[in-house]
Amino acid sequence: DGGITQSPKYLFRKEGQNVTLSCEQNLNHDAMYWYRQDPGQGLRLIYYSQIVNDFQKGDIAEGYSVSREKKESFPLTVTSAQKNPTAFYLCASSPGQGETQYFGPGTRLLVL
Amino acid sequence: GESVGLHLPTLSVQEGDNSIINCAYSNSASDYFIWYKQESGKGPQFIIDIRSNMDKRQGQRVTVLLNKTVKHLSLQIAATQPGDSAVYFCAENGNSGTYKYIFGTGTRLKVLA
């Protein structure tokens, strides 16, 4: 079953805590992305990676960090520096530059 | 389930009718466009795409029209079904040669039985 998986589906964060969202793809795509979705707004790009061991900041990278040690995996860490982390987080991948992006099922992050 | 967008424009159509959802895109340099469907609490699902060298593309029950003169994109859904109820949004690639897409806020489609 090919596709993009994200886990967990729901995640709860306490004050001052770092949390990590998982994203895995078995589509053999080079590029991977993290977006944040808030009600009534378009998707906003947090980080993206064009290739293994390389990633760039998107439009709202502050308070987030990523790694890309394997082609299949692109985990996102929401750090305690992110003061408004409650949102729906979406991971996507594409074969390469300028090609269609396919999305995972999302992770909803809530703050306790 | 969670709502994707609480204050989105809503299009209500009767089951069996055709639906037309519109999108005004922002960057005249964009040359690739995608329509996505997003159900509540789920990730966006690819529906159809179109490149700027075309003005119309058809899929199964869906058609995308592109008017570059006025920077307008539309999605037509034929014989709308209850399962089509979702939020639909467009994406443009902004500036070909980058990885950054620009996403619209979306339109909520409600299918009335």
PDB file of C-alpha atoms in Angstrom:
ATOM      1  CA  ASP A   1       0.000   0.000   0.000  1.00  0.00           C
ATOM      2  CA  GLY A   2       1.860   3.039  -1.256  1.00  0.00           C
ATOM      3  CA  GLY A   3       1.513   6.505   0.142  1.00  0.00           C
ATOM      4  CA  ILE A   4       2.340   8.948   2.888  1.00  0.00           C
ATOM      5  CA  THR A   5       1.747   8.149   6.531  1.00  0.00           C
ATOM      6  CA  GLN A   6       1.734  10.535   9.459  1.00  0.00           C
ATOM      7  CA  SER A   7       1.648   9.703  13.127  1.00  0.00           C
ATOM      8  CA  PRO A   8       0.169  10.204  15.547  1.00  0.00           C
ATOM      9  CA  LYS A   9      -3.252  11.357  14.386  1.00  0.00           C
ATOM     10  CA  TYR A  10      -3.646  13.462  17.548  1.00  0.00           C
ATOM     11  CA  LEU A  11      -0.848  14.839  19.703  1.00  0.00           C
ATOM     12  CA  PHE A  12      -1.025  16.735  22.970  1.00  0.00           C
ATOM     13  CA  ARG A  13       1.745  19.064  24.055  1.00  0.00           C
ATOM     14  CA  LYS A  14       2.386  20.447  27.497  1.00  0.00           C
ATOM     15  CA  GLU A  15       3.907  23.864  28.120  1.00  0.00           C
ATOM     16  CA  GLY A  16       7.654  23.898  27.480  1.00  0.00           C
ATOM     17  CA  GLN A  17       7.640  20.508  25.813  1.00  0.00           C
ATOM     18  CA  ASN A  18       9.097  19.607  22.433  1.00  0.00           C
ATOM     19  CA  VAL A  19       7.075  17.144  20.361  1.00  0.00           C
ATOM     20  CA  THR A  20       7.919  15.316  17.154  1.00  0.00           C
ATOM     21  CA  LEU A  21       5.527  14.532  14.328  1.00  0.00           C
ATOM     22  CA  SER A  22       6.362  11.612  12.077  1.00  0.00           C
ATOM     23  CA  CYS A  23       6.069  11.557   8.279  1.00  0.00           C
ATOM     24  CA  GLU A  24       7.002   8.565   6.148  1.00  0.00           C
ATOM     25  CA  GLN A  25       6.567   7.990   2.401  1.00  0.00           C
ATOM     26  CA  ASN A  26       7.162   4.921   0.244  1.00  0.00           C
ATOM     27  CA  LEU A  27       6.607   6.676  -3.075  1.00  0.00           C
ATOM     28  CA  ASN A  28      10.326   7.121  -3.725  1.00  0.00           C
ATOM     29  CA  HIS A  29       9.798  10.886  -3.884  1.00  0.00           C
ATOM     30  CA  ASP A  30      12.797  13.174  -3.578  1.00  0.00           C
ATOM     31  CA  ALA A  31      10.981  16.195  -2.140  1.00  0.00           C
ATOM     32  CA  MET A  32       9.079  16.398   1.123  1.00  0.00           C
ATOM     33  CA  TYR A  33       7.236  19.265   2.810  1.00  0.00           C
ATOM     34  CA  TRP A  34       5.610  20.282   6.079  1.00  0.00           C
ATOM     35  CA  TYR A  35       2.609  22.591   6.149  1.00  0.00           C
ATOM     36  CA  ARG A  36       0.519  24.089   8.874  1.00  0.00           C
ATOM     37  CA  GLN A  37      -3.230  24.517   8.386  1.00  0.00           C
ATOM     38  CA  ASP A  38      -5.315  26.891  10.479  1.00  0.00           C
ATOM     39  CA  PRO A  39      -9.078  27.462  10.074  1.00  0.00           C
ATOM     40  CA  GLY A  40      -9.924  29.860   7.257  1.00  0.00           C
ATOM     41  CA  GLN A  41      -6.333  30.072   5.988  1.00  0.00           C
ATOM     42  CA  GLY A  42      -4.446  28.508   3.134  1.00  0.00           C
ATOM     43  CA  LEU A  43      -1.678  26.025   3.835  1.00  0.00           C
ATOM     44  CA  ARG A  44       1.517  27.660   5.072  1.00  0.00           C
ATOM     45  CA  LEU A  45       4.905  26.110   4.394  1.00  0.00           C
ATOM     46  CA  ILE A  46       7.055  25.370   7.446  1.00  0.00           C
ATOM     47  CA  TYR A  47      10.020  23.482   5.956  1.00  0.00           C
ATOM     48  CA  TYR A  48      10.815  21.588   2.801  1.00  0.00           C
ATOM     49  CA  SER A  49      13.492  19.196   1.664  1.00  0.00           C
ATOM     50  CA  GLN A  50      14.543  18.619  -1.927  1.00  0.00           C
ATOM     51  CA  ILE A  51      16.901  15.759  -1.193  1.00  0.00           C
ATOM     52  CA  VAL A  52      18.302  13.693   1.657  1.00  0.00           C
ATOM     53  CA  ASN A  53      20.418  15.629   4.176  1.00  0.00           C
ATOM     54  CA  ASP A  54      19.188  18.959   2.840  1.00  0.00           C
ATOM     55  CA  PHE A  55      16.270  21.154   3.892  1.00  0.00           C
ATOM     56  CA  GLN A  56      15.189  24.791   3.693  1.00  0.00           C
ATOM     57  CA  LYS A  57      13.016  27.053   5.795  1.00  0.00           C
ATOM     58  CA  GLY A  58       9.590  27.874   4.533  1.00  0.00           C
ATOM     59  CA  ASP A  59       7.494  30.902   5.385  1.00  0.00           C
ATOM     60  CA  ILE A  60       6.854  30.098   9.057  1.00  0.00           C
ATOM     61  CA  ALA A  61       9.874  28.078  10.237  1.00  0.00           C
ATOM     62  CA  GLU A  62      10.343  29.799  13.603  1.00  0.00           C
ATOM     63  CA  GLY A  63       9.763  27.407  16.488  1.00  0.00           C
ATOM     64  CA  TYR A  64      10.082  24.303  14.296  1.00  0.00           C
ATOM     65  CA  SER A  65      12.938  22.015  13.285  1.00  0.00           C
ATOM     66  CA  VAL A  66      13.296  19.113  10.841  1.00  0.00           C
ATOM     67  CA  SER A  67      15.748  16.459   9.723  1.00  0.00           C
ATOM     68  CA  ARG A  68      16.057  14.431   6.537  1.00  0.00           C
ATOM     69  CA  GLU A  69      18.416  11.552   7.250  1.00  0.00           C
ATOM     70  CA  LYS A  70      16.528   9.119   5.041  1.00  0.00           C
ATOM     71  CA  LYS A  71      14.680   9.622   1.774  1.00  0.00           C
ATOM     72  CA  GLU A  72      11.532   8.084   3.233  1.00  0.00           C
ATOM     73  CA  SER A  73      11.347  10.107   6.430  1.00  0.00           C
ATOM     74  CA  PHE A  74      10.946  13.812   7.258  1.00  0.00           C
ATOM     75  CA  PRO A  75      10.087  14.299  10.955  1.00  0.00           C
ATOM     76  CA  LEU A  76       9.002  17.696  12.269  1.00  0.00           C
ATOM     77  CA  THR A  77       9.758  18.844  15.818  1.00  0.00           C
ATOM     78  CA  VAL A  78       7.575  21.526  17.329  1.00  0.00           C
ATOM     79  CA  THR A  79       9.737  23.189  19.941  1.00  0.00           C
ATOM     80  CA  SER A  80       8.770  25.105  23.059  1.00  0.00           C
ATOM     81  CA  ALA A  81       9.689  28.282  21.150  1.00  0.00           C
ATOM     82  CA  GLN A  82       6.548  27.879  19.026  1.00  0.00           C
ATOM     83  CA  LYS A  83       4.051  29.847  21.105  1.00  0.00           C
ATOM     84  CA  ASN A  84       0.936  29.007  19.122  1.00  0.00           C
ATOM     85  CA  PRO A  85       1.367  25.388  18.036  1.00  0.00           C
ATOM     86  CA  THR A  86      -2.287  24.342  17.966  1.00  0.00           C
ATOM     87  CA  ALA A  87      -3.007  23.487  14.321  1.00  0.00           C
ATOM     88  CA  PHE A  88      -3.427  20.693  11.804  1.00  0.00           C
ATOM     89  CA  TYR A  89      -0.036  19.656  10.415  1.00  0.00           C
ATOM     90  CA  LEU A  90       0.247  18.188   6.945  1.00  0.00           C
ATOM     91  CA  CYS A  91       3.186  16.417   5.361  1.00  0.00           C
ATOM     92  CA  ALA A  92       3.477  16.164   1.591  1.00  0.00           C
ATOM     93  CA  SER A  93       5.874  14.755  -0.963  1.00  0.00           C
ATOM     94  CA  SER A  94       6.511  15.179  -4.668  1.00  0.00           C
ATOM     95  CA  PRO A  95       8.713  13.357  -7.183  1.00  0.00           C
ATOM     96  CA  GLY A  96      10.708  16.501  -7.770  1.00  0.00           C
ATOM     97  CA  GLN A  97      10.679  20.188  -8.407  1.00  0.00           C
ATOM     98  CA  GLY A  98       7.462  21.605  -9.825  1.00  0.00           C
ATOM     99  CA  GLU A  99       5.637  18.299  -9.689  1.00  0.00           C
ATOM    100  CA  THR A 100       2.404  17.340  -7.980  1.00  0.00           C
ATOM    101  CA  GLN A 101       2.435  17.297  -4.192  1.00  0.00           C
ATOM    102  CA  TYR A 102       0.638  14.453  -2.444  1.00  0.00           C
ATOM    103  CA  PHE A 103      -0.450  14.794   1.158  1.00  0.00           C
ATOM    104  CA  GLY A 104      -0.545  12.583   4.198  1.00  0.00           C
ATOM    105  CA  PRO A 105      -3.582  12.273   6.497  1.00  0.00           C
ATOM    106  CA  GLY A 106      -2.383  14.954   8.928  1.00  0.00           C
ATOM    107  CA  THR A 107      -1.642  15.286  12.635  1.00  0.00           C
ATOM    108  CA  ARG A 108      -3.701  17.522  14.898  1.00  0.00           C
ATOM    109  CA  LEU A 109      -1.612  19.106  17.629  1.00  0.00           C
ATOM    110  CA  LEU A 110      -3.325  20.401  20.735  1.00  0.00           C
ATOM    111  CA  VAL A 111      -1.862  22.184  23.730  1.00  0.00           C
ATOM    112  CA  LEU A 112      -2.786  21.079  27.259  1.00  0.00           C
TER     113      LEU A 112
ATOM    114  CA  GLY B   1     -14.669  15.664  13.056  1.00  0.00           C
ATOM    115  CA  GLU B   2     -12.626  18.849  12.957  1.00  0.00           C
ATOM    116  CA  SER B   3     -13.533  21.532  10.493  1.00  0.00           C
ATOM    117  CA  VAL B   4     -10.907  22.502   7.967  1.00  0.00           C
ATOM    118  CA  GLY B   5     -12.183  26.032   7.642  1.00  0.00           C
ATOM    119  CA  LEU B   6     -14.805  27.599   9.826  1.00  0.00           C
ATOM    120  CA  HIS B   7     -15.458  30.702   7.729  1.00  0.00           C
ATOM    121  CA  LEU B   8     -15.042  29.515   4.175  1.00  0.00           C
ATOM    122  CA  PRO B   9     -17.362  30.486   1.334  1.00  0.00           C
ATOM    123  CA  THR B  10     -19.926  27.761   0.860  1.00  0.00           C
ATOM    124  CA  LEU B  11     -21.497  26.412  -2.301  1.00  0.00           C
ATOM    125  CA  SER B  12     -24.679  24.403  -1.829  1.00  0.00           C
ATOM    126  CA  VAL B  13     -25.903  22.259  -4.712  1.00  0.00           C
ATOM    127  CA  GLN B  14     -28.595  19.681  -5.174  1.00  0.00           C
ATOM    128  CA  GLU B  15     -27.503  16.106  -5.650  1.00  0.00           C
ATOM    129  CA  GLY B  16     -27.230  15.376  -9.352  1.00  0.00           C
ATOM    130  CA  ASP B  17     -26.615  18.986 -10.358  1.00  0.00           C
ATOM    131  CA  ASN B  18     -23.300  20.280 -11.662  1.00  0.00           C
ATOM    132  CA  SER B  19     -20.992  22.269  -9.359  1.00  0.00           C
ATOM    133  CA  ILE B  20     -18.595  25.030 -10.318  1.00  0.00           C
ATOM    134  CA  ILE B  21     -15.935  26.118  -7.854  1.00  0.00           C
ATOM    135  CA  ASN B  22     -13.779  29.125  -8.641  1.00  0.00           C
ATOM    136  CA  CYS B  23     -10.287  30.210  -7.716  1.00  0.00           C
ATOM    137  CA  ALA B  24      -8.447  33.438  -8.458  1.00  0.00           C
ATOM    138  CA  TYR B  25      -4.735  32.795  -8.477  1.00  0.00           C
ATOM    139  CA  SER B  26      -2.169  35.387  -7.585  1.00  0.00           C
ATOM    140  CA  ASN B  27       1.021  34.949  -9.575  1.00  0.00           C
ATOM    141  CA  SER B  28       1.077  35.500 -13.329  1.00  0.00           C
ATOM    142  CA  ALA B  29       4.310  33.461 -13.460  1.00  0.00           C
ATOM    143  CA  SER B  30       2.530  30.327 -12.202  1.00  0.00           C
ATOM    144  CA  ASP B  31       2.484  27.618 -14.841  1.00  0.00           C
ATOM    145  CA  TYR B  32       1.115  24.624 -12.954  1.00  0.00           C
ATOM    146  CA  PHE B  33      -2.134  24.382 -11.015  1.00  0.00           C
ATOM    147  CA  ILE B  34      -3.728  21.694  -8.875  1.00  0.00           C
ATOM    148  CA  TRP B  35      -7.172  21.181  -7.376  1.00  0.00           C
ATOM    149  CA  TYR B  36      -7.425  19.362  -4.064  1.00  0.00           C
ATOM    150  CA  LYS B  37     -10.380  17.967  -2.124  1.00  0.00           C
ATOM    151  CA  GLN B  38     -10.213  17.917   1.659  1.00  0.00           C
ATOM    152  CA  GLU B  39     -12.730  16.166   3.880  1.00  0.00           C
ATOM    153  CA  SER B  40     -13.052  17.139   7.509  1.00  0.00           C
ATOM    154  CA  GLY B  41     -10.128  15.910   9.611  1.00  0.00           C
ATOM    155  CA  LYS B  42      -8.281  14.422   6.630  1.00  0.00           C
ATOM    156  CA  GLY B  43      -5.396  15.362   4.384  1.00  0.00           C
ATOM    157  CA  PRO B  44      -5.974  16.984   0.980  1.00  0.00           C
ATOM    158  CA  GLN B  45      -6.582  14.601  -1.898  1.00  0.00           C
ATOM    159  CA  PHE B  46      -5.342  15.342  -5.428  1.00  0.00           C
ATOM    160  CA  ILE B  47      -8.207  15.722  -7.916  1.00  0.00           C
ATOM    161  CA  ILE B  48      -6.844  17.137 -11.144  1.00  0.00           C
ATOM    162  CA  ASP B  49      -4.072  19.357 -12.425  1.00  0.00           C
ATOM    163  CA  ILE B  50      -3.431  21.563 -15.435  1.00  0.00           C
ATOM    164  CA  ARG B  51      -0.404  23.249 -16.953  1.00  0.00           C
ATOM    165  CA  SER B  52      -0.449  26.751 -18.394  1.00  0.00           C
ATOM    166  CA  ASN B  53      -0.118  25.521 -21.986  1.00  0.00           C
ATOM    167  CA  MET B  54      -3.684  24.180 -21.708  1.00  0.00           C
ATOM    168  CA  ASP B  55      -6.984  25.927 -21.009  1.00  0.00           C
ATOM    169  CA  LYS B  56      -9.078  22.843 -20.244  1.00  0.00           C
ATOM    170  CA  ARG B  57      -8.476  19.384 -18.871  1.00  0.00           C
ATOM    171  CA  GLN B  58     -11.004  16.669 -18.118  1.00  0.00           C
ATOM    172  CA  GLY B  59     -10.979  13.834 -15.653  1.00  0.00           C
ATOM    173  CA  GLN B  60     -13.624  11.495 -14.373  1.00  0.00           C
ATOM    174  CA  ARG B  61     -16.641  13.749 -13.651  1.00  0.00           C
ATOM    175  CA  VAL B  62     -14.322  16.736 -13.180  1.00  0.00           C
ATOM    176  CA  THR B  63     -13.108  19.437 -15.539  1.00  0.00           C
ATOM    177  CA  VAL B  64     -10.610  22.196 -14.820  1.00  0.00           C
ATOM    178  CA  LEU B  65     -10.667  25.420 -16.815  1.00  0.00           C
ATOM    179  CA  LEU B  66      -7.806  27.892 -16.846  1.00  0.00           C
ATOM    180  CA  ASN B  67      -8.087  31.518 -17.945  1.00  0.00           C
ATOM    181  CA  LYS B  68      -4.633  33.050 -17.810  1.00  0.00           C
ATOM    182  CA  THR B  69      -5.841  36.443 -18.989  1.00  0.00           C
ATOM    183  CA  VAL B  70      -7.760  37.045 -15.782  1.00  0.00           C
ATOM    184  CA  LYS B  71      -5.799  34.610 -13.612  1.00  0.00           C
ATOM    185  CA  HIS B  72      -8.804  32.420 -12.952  1.00  0.00           C
ATOM    186  CA  LEU B  73      -9.176  28.712 -12.397  1.00  0.00           C
ATOM    187  CA  SER B  74     -12.390  26.750 -12.063  1.00  0.00           C
ATOM    188  CA  LEU B  75     -13.324  23.204 -11.135  1.00  0.00           C
ATOM    189  CA  GLN B  76     -16.486  21.727 -12.558  1.00  0.00           C
ATOM    190  CA  ILE B  77     -17.973  18.610 -10.986  1.00  0.00           C
ATOM    191  CA  ALA B  78     -20.629  16.840 -13.025  1.00  0.00           C
ATOM    192  CA  ALA B  79     -23.601  15.097 -11.413  1.00  0.00           C
ATOM    193  CA  THR B  80     -22.557  16.061  -7.900  1.00  0.00           C
ATOM    194  CA  GLN B  81     -22.885  13.291  -5.320  1.00  0.00           C
ATOM    195  CA  PRO B  82     -23.085  13.350  -1.500  1.00  0.00           C
ATOM    196  CA  GLY B  83     -19.523  12.018  -1.368  1.00  0.00           C
ATOM    197  CA  ASP B  84     -18.349  15.198  -3.091  1.00  0.00           C
ATOM    198  CA  SER B  85     -19.124  17.238   0.035  1.00  0.00           C
ATOM    199  CA  ALA B  86     -15.791  18.646   1.184  1.00  0.00           C
ATOM    200  CA  VAL B  87     -13.564  21.707   1.037  1.00  0.00           C
ATOM    201  CA  TYR B  88     -11.950  22.279  -2.351  1.00  0.00           C
ATOM    202  CA  PHE B  89      -8.900  24.455  -2.826  1.00  0.00           C
ATOM    203  CA  CYS B  90      -6.547  25.314  -5.625  1.00  0.00           C
ATOM    204  CA  ALA B  91      -2.775  25.495  -5.613  1.00  0.00           C
ATOM    205  CA  GLU B  92      -0.386  27.288  -7.959  1.00  0.00           C
ATOM    206  CA  ASN B  93       3.330  26.782  -8.232  1.00  0.00           C
ATOM    207  CA  GLY B  94       4.085  30.478  -7.974  1.00  0.00           C
ATOM    208  CA  ASN B  95       7.335  30.601  -9.837  1.00  0.00           C
ATOM    209  CA  SER B  96       8.343  27.523 -11.761  1.00  0.00           C
ATOM    210  CA  GLY B  97      11.778  26.529 -10.602  1.00  0.00           C
ATOM    211  CA  THR B  98      10.885  26.685  -6.916  1.00  0.00           C
ATOM    212  CA  TYR B  99       9.312  24.208  -4.595  1.00  0.00           C
ATOM    213  CA  LYS B 100       6.923  26.697  -3.066  1.00  0.00           C
ATOM    214  CA  TYR B 101       3.248  26.381  -3.870  1.00  0.00           C
ATOM    215  CA  ILE B 102       0.606  28.975  -3.073  1.00  0.00           C
ATOM    216  CA  PHE B 103      -2.609  27.525  -1.707  1.00  0.00           C
ATOM    217  CA  GLY B 104      -6.055  29.081  -1.760  1.00  0.00           C
ATOM    218  CA  THR B 105      -8.207  29.148   1.354  1.00  0.00           C
ATOM    219  CA  GLY B 106     -10.856  26.948  -0.229  1.00  0.00           C
ATOM    220  CA  THR B 107     -14.580  26.651  -0.843  1.00  0.00           C
ATOM    221  CA  ARG B 108     -16.859  24.350   1.100  1.00  0.00           C
ATOM    222  CA  LEU B 109     -19.153  22.285  -1.139  1.00  0.00           C
ATOM    223  CA  LYS B 110     -22.377  21.032   0.439  1.00  0.00           C
ATOM    224  CA  VAL B 111     -24.443  18.540  -1.490  1.00  0.00           C
ATOM    225  CA  LEU B 112     -28.136  18.610  -0.642  1.00  0.00           C
ATOM    226  CA  ALA B 113     -30.090  15.375  -0.912  1.00  0.00           C
TER     227      ALA B 113
END
